[in-house]
Tab-separated table of C-alpha atoms in Angstrom:
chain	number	residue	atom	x	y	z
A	197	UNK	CA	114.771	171.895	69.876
A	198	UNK	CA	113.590	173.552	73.036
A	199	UNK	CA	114.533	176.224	75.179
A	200	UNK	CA	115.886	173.500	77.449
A	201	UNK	CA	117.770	171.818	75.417
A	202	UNK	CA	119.326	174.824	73.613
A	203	UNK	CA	120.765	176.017	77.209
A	204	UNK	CA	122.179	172.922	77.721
A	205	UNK	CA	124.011	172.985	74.559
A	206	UNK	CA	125.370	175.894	75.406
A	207	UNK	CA	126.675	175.242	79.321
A	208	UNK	CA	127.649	171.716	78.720
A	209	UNK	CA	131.077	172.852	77.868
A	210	UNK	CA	131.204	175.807	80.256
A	211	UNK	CA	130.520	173.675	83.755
A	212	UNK	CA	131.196	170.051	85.335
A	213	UNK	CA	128.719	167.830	83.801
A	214	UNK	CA	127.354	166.917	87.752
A	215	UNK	CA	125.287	170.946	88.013
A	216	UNK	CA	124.877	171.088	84.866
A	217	UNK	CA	120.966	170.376	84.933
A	218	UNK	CA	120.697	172.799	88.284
A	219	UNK	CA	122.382	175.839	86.614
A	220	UNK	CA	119.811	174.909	83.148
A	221	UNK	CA	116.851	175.127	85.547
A	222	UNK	CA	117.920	178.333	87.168
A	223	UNK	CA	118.640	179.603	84.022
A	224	UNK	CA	115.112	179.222	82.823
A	225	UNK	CA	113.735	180.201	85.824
A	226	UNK	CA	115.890	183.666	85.969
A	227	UNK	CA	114.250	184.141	82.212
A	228	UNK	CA	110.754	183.587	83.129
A	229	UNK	CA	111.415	185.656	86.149
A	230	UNK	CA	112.653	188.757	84.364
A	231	UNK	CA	109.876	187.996	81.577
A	232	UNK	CA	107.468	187.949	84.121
A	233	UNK	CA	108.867	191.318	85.855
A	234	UNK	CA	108.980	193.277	82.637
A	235	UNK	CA	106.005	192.140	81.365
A	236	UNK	CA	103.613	192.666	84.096
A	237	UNK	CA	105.192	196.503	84.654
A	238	UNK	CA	104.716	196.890	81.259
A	239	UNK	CA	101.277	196.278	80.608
A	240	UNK	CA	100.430	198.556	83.701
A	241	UNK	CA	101.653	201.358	81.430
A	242	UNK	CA	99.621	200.173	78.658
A	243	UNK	CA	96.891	199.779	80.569
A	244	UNK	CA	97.174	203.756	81.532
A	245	UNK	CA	97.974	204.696	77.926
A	246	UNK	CA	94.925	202.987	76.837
A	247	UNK	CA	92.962	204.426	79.819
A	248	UNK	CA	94.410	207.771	78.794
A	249	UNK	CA	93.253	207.393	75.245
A	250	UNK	CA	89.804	206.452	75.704
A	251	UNK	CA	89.039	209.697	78.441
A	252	UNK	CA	91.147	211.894	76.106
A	253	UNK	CA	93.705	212.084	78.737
A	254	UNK	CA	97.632	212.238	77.895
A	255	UNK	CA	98.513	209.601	80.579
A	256	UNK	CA	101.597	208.538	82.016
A	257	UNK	CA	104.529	211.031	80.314
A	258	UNK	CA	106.899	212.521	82.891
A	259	UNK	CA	109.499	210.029	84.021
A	260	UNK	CA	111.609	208.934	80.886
A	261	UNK	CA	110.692	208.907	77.009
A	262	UNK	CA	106.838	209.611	76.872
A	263	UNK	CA	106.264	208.223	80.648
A	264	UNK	CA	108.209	204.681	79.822
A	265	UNK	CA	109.956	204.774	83.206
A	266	UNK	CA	106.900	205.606	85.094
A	267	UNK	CA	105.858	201.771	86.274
A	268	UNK	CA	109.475	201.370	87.077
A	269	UNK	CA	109.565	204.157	88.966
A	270	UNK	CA	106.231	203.146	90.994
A	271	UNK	CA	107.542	199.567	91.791
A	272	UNK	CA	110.682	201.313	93.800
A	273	UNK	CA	108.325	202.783	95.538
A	274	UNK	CA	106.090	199.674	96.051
A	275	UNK	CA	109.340	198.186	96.862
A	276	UNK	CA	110.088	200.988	99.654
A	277	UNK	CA	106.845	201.202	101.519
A	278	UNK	CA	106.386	199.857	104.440
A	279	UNK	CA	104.611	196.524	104.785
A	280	UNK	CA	101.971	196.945	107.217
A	281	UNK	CA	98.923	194.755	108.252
A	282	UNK	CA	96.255	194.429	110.830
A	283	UNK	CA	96.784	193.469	114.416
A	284	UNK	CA	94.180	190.353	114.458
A	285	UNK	CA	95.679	189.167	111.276
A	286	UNK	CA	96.421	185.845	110.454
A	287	UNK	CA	99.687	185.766	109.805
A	288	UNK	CA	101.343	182.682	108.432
A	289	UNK	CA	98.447	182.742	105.722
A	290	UNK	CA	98.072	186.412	104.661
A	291	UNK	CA	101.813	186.017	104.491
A	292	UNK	CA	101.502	183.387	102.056
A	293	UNK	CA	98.777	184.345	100.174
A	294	UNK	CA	100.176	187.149	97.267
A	295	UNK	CA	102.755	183.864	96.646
A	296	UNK	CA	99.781	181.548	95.809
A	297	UNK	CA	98.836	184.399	92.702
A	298	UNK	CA	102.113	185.144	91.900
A	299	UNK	CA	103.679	181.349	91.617
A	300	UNK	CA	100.383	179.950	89.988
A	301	UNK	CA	100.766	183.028	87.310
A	302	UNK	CA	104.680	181.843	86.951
A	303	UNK	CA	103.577	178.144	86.254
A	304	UNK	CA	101.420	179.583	83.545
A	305	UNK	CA	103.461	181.555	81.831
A	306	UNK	CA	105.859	178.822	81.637
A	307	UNK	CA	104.054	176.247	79.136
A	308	UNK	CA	103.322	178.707	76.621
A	309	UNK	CA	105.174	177.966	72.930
A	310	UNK	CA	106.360	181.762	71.729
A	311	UNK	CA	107.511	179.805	68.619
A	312	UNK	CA	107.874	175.989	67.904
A	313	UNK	CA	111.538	176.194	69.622
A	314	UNK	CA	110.658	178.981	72.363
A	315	UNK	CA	109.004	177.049	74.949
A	316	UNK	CA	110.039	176.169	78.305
A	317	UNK	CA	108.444	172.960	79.021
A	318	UNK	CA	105.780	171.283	76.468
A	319	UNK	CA	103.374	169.472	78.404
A	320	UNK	CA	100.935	166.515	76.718
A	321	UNK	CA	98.034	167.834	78.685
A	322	UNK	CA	99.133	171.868	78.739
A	323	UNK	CA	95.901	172.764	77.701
A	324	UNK	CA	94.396	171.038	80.998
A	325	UNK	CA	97.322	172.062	83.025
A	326	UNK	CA	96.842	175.977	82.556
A	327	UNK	CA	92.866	175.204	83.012
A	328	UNK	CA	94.114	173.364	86.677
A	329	UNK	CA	96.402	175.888	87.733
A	330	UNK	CA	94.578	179.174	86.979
A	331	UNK	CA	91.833	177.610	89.719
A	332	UNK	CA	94.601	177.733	92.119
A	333	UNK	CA	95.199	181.404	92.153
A	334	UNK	CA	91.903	182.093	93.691
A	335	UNK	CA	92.845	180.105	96.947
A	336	UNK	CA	95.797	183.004	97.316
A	337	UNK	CA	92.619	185.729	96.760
A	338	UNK	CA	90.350	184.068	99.738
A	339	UNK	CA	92.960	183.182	102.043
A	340	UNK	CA	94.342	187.214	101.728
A	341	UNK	CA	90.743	188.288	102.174
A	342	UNK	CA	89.701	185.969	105.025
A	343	UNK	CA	92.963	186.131	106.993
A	344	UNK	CA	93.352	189.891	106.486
A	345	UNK	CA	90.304	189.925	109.489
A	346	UNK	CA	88.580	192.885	107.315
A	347	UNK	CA	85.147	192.682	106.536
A	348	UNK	CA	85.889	194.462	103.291
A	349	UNK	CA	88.482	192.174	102.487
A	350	UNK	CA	86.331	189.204	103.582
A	351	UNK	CA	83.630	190.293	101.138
A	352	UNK	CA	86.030	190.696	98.074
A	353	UNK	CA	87.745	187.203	98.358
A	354	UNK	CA	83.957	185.595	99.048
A	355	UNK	CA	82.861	187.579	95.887
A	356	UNK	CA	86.002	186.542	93.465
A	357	UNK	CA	85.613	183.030	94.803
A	358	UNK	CA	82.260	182.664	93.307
A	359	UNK	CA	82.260	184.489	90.447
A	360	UNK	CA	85.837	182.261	89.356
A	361	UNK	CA	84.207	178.918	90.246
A	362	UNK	CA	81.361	180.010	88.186
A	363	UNK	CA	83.315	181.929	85.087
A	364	UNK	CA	85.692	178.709	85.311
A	365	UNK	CA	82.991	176.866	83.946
A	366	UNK	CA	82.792	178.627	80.141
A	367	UNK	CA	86.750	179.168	80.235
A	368	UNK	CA	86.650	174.792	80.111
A	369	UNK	CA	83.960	174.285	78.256
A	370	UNK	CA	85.006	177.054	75.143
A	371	UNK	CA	88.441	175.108	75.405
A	372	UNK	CA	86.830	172.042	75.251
A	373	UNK	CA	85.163	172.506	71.914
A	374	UNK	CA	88.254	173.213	70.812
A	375	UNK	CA	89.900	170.310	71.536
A	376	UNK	CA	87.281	168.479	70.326
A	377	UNK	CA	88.446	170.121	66.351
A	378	UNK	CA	91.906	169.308	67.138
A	379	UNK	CA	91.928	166.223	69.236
A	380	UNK	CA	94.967	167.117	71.328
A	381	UNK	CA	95.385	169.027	74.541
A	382	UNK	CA	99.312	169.513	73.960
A	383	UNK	CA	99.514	173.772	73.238
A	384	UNK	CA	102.896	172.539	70.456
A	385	UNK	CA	100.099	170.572	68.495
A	386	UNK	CA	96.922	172.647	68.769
A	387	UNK	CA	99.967	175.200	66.553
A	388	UNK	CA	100.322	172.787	64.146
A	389	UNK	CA	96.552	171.635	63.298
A	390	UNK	CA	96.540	175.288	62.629
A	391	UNK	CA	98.867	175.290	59.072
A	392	UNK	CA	96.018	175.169	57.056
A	393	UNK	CA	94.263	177.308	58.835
A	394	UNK	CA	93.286	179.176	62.149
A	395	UNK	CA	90.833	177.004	64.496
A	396	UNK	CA	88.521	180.184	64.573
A	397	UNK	CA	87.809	179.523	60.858
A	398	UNK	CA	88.042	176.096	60.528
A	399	UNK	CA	85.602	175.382	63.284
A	400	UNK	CA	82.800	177.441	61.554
A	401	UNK	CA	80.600	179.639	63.797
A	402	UNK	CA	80.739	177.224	66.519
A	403	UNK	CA	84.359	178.007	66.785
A	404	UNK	CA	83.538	181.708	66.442
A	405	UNK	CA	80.586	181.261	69.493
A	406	UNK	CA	83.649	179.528	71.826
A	407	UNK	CA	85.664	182.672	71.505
A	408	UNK	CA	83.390	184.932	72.174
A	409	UNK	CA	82.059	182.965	75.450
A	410	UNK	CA	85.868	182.540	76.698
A	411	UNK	CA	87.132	186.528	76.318
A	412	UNK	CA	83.778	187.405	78.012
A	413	UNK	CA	84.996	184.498	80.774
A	414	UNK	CA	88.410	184.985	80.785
A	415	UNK	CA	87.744	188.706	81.775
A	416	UNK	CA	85.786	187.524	84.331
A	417	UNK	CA	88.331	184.851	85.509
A	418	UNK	CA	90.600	188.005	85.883
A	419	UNK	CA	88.260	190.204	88.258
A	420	UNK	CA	88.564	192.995	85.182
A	421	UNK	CA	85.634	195.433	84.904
A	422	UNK	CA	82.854	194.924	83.789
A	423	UNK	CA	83.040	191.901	86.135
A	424	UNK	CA	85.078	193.800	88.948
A	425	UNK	CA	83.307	192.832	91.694
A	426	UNK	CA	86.035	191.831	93.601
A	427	UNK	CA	87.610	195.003	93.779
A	428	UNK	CA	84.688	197.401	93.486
A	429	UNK	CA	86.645	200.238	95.000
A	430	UNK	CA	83.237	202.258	95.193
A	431	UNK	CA	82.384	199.704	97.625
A	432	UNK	CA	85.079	197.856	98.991
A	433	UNK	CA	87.602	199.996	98.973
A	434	UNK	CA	89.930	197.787	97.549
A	435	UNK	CA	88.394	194.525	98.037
A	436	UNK	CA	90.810	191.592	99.098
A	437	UNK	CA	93.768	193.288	99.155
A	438	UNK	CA	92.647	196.381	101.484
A	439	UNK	CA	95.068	195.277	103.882
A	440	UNK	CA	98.038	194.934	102.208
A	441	UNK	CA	100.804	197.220	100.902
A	442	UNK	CA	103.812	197.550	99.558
A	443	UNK	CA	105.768	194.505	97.655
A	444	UNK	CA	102.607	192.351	98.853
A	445	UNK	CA	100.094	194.402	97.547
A	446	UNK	CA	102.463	194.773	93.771
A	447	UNK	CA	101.674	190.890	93.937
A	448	UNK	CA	98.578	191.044	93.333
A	449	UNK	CA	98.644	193.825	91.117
A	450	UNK	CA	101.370	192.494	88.882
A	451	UNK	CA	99.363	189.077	88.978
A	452	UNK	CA	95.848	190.758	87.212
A	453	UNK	CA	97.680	192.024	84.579
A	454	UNK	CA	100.124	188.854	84.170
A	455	UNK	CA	96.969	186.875	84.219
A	456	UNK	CA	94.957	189.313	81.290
A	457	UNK	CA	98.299	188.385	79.296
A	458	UNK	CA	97.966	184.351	79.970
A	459	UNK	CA	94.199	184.887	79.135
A	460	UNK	CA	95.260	186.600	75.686
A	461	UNK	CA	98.098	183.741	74.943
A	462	UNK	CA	96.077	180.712	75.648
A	463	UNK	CA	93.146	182.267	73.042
A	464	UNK	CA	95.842	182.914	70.282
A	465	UNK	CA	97.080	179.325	70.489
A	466	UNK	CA	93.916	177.719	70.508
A	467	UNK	CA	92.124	180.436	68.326
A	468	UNK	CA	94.356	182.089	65.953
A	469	UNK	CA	97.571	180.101	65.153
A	470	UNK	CA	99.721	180.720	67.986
A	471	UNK	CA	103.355	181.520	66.143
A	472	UNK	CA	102.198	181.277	62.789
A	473	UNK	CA	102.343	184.503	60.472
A	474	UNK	CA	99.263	184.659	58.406
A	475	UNK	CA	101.554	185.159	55.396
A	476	UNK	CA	103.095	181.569	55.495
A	477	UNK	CA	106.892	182.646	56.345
A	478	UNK	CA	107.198	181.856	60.160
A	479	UNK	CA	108.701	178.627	59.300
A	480	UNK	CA	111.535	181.065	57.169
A	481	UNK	CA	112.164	183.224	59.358
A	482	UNK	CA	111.776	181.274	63.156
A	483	UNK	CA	111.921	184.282	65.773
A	484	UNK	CA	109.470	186.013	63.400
A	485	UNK	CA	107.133	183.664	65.304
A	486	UNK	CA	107.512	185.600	68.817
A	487	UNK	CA	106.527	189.038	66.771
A	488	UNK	CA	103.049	187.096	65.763
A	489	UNK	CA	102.376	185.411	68.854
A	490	UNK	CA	103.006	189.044	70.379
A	491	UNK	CA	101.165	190.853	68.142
A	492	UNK	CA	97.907	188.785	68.251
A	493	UNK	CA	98.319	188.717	72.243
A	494	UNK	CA	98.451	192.410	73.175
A	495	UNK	CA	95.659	192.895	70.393
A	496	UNK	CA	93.948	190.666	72.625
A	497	UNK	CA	95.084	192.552	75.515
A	498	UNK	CA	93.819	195.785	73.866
A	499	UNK	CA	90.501	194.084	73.737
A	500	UNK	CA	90.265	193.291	77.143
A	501	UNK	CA	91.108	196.985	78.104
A	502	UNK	CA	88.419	197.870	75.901
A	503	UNK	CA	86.049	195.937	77.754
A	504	UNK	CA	86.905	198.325	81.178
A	505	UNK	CA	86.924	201.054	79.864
A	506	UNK	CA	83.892	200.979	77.955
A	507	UNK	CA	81.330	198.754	79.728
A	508	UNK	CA	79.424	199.838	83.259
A	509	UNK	CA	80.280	197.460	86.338
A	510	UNK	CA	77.610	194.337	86.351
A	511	UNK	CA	75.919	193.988	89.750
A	512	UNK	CA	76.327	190.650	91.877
A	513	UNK	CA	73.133	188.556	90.456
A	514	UNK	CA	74.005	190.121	86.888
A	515	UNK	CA	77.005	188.156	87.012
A	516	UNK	CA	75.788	184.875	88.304
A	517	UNK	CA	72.944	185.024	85.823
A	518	UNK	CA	75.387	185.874	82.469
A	519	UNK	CA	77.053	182.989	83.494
A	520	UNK	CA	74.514	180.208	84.389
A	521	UNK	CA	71.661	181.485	82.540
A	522	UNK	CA	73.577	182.441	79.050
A	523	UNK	CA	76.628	181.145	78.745
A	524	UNK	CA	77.089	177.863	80.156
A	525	UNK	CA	73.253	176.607	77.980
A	526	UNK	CA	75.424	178.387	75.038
A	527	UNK	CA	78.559	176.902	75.843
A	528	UNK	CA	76.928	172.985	76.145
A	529	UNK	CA	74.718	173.654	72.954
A	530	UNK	CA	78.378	174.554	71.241
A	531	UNK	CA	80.002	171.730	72.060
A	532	UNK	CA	77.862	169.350	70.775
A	533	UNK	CA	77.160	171.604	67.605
A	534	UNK	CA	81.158	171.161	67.262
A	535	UNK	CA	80.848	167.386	68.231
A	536	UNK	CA	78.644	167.194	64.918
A	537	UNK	CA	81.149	169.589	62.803
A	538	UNK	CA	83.968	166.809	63.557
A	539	UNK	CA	82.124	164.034	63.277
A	540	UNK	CA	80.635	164.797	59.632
A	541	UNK	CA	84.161	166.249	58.789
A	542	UNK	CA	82.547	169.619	57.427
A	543	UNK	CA	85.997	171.379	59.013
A	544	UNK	CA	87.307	173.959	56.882
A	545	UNK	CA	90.891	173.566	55.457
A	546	UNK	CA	93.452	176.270	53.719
């Protein structure tokens, strides 16, 4: 049983049968919404604790218990400022363009399977779907940058648009050797192959190889330093987004950090068993299964913070040649190493 259908058990008796699908879909969406919200103002604070932690700072601990008000606190004020912009601006499109990141992070978020009945929608193809939508985020980063008539900006959204077509690459092609030791692109069933066994150990050290290549990608694909060349406040200022403030500007923000988390889900689902407790008692206890899929996400997450705060900024051609040079000759040589795996069944089982 869904999430879906589990709301519509529940209203069917409350409301004429006619709205009845309308008030389950705003339901969901008010959920997702308020997921969304919390999560992304939450994971600021981490990131600031973690920041904190590594300069042997104290961080964020003023407003409420130990500083757990503070992002709160900032997105009032986000939500106060003034929303100004340049003269020669483009209007209509660098009004639209923080709703292109925000709505294609939404869509995202929405696929994922918390636990086999915490899931929103489960899609045959989700695997492909979240591969097809995250490319459509970066048309919201190039139309803010070009329309924004700042050079700055300009050079931040040409910047993130080639180092995502090119870091999009690896992201697809680690997934795809996955799939190939599963056989299914639906995120409900990739779970399930994964009873006897997390994919990152039954595929061998292929398997290990793909998950390396797609955190080193999927930090990329989020314009997170080291590959923050997008931003590059030393340089740009603030890259795309020079030009914006207030609620526009916490679009973009809250987008990064939503999109680090969607980066961290999608590897423990295909990786590391989604739901499933490495004990064997998920099944026992079902909402156990959103503590796992949790935990292994913001460890994840953690690593990906690691990453910033630890590794020097790559220059421009550094970039281009990690990805074309390294990883995408490592990332075809994988798949067909995998391709081999499968076909000689030398998978390992638990």
């Amino acid at each position: 049983m869904k999430i879906a259908l589990f709301i519509h058990e529940w209203i069917v008796g409350l409301i004429p049968a006619e709205i009845t699908g309308l008030t389950q879909m705003v339901l969901i969406a008010l959920t997702y919404l308020t997921l969304f919200a919390v999560l992304g103002l939450y994971l600021v604070l981490l990131e600031r604790r973690v920041a904190a932690w590594f300069q042997l700072r104290i961080g964020p601990n003023r407003v409420g218990y130990q500083g757990l008000l503070q992002t709160m606190a900032d997105a009032l004020k986000l939500l106060t400022k003034e929303l100004t912009g340049t003269v020669k601006a483009d209007k209509f499109l660098y009004n639209l363009a923080p709703y292109f990141v925000i709505i294609t992070s939404l869509m995202a978020l929405g696929i994922f399977p918390f636990t086999k009945n915490l899931q929103a929608y489960d899609l045959n193809i989700g695997l492909f779907f979240l591969i097809a939508i995250s490319s459509i985020g970066v048309i919201g980063i190039l139309l803010g940058g070009w329309s924004s008539n700042n050079k700055y900006s300009l050079i931040g959204a040409m910047r993130s648009g080639v180092q995502t077509i090119s870091y999009e690459l690896s992201i697809g092609l680690s997934l795809l050797t996955m799939v190939l030791l599963t056989g299914s692109l639906q995120l409900s069933e990739i779970v399930e192959v994964q009873k006897n066994g997390w994919l990152i150990v039954q595929g061998h050290i292929p398997a290990i190889i793909a998950f390396m290549i797609y955190m080193i990608a999927g930090t990329a694909e989020t314009n997170r330093a080291p590959f923050d060349m997008v931003e590059a406040e030393s340089e740009l200022g603030a890259g795309f987004h020079t030009e914006y403030s207030g609620m526009k500007f916490a679009y973009f923000f809250l987008a990064e950090f939503i999109n680090m988390f969607i980066i961290a889900a999608i590897a423990t689902t295909v990786f590391f068993g989604g739901w499933l407790s490495p004990f064997g008692i998920t099944e026992s206890i079902p909402w156990l299964g959103v503590f796992w899929f949790l935990l292994k996400t913001f460890v994840l997450v953690f690593l990906m913070m690691w990453f910033r705060w630890t590794f020097p900024r790559l220059r421009v051609d550094q970039l281009l040649t990690l990805e074309w040079k390294y990883l995408l000759p490592i990332n075809l040589a994988n798949i067909v190493i995998m391709a081999l795996i499968v076909w000689l069944g030398l998978t390992l089982q638990f």
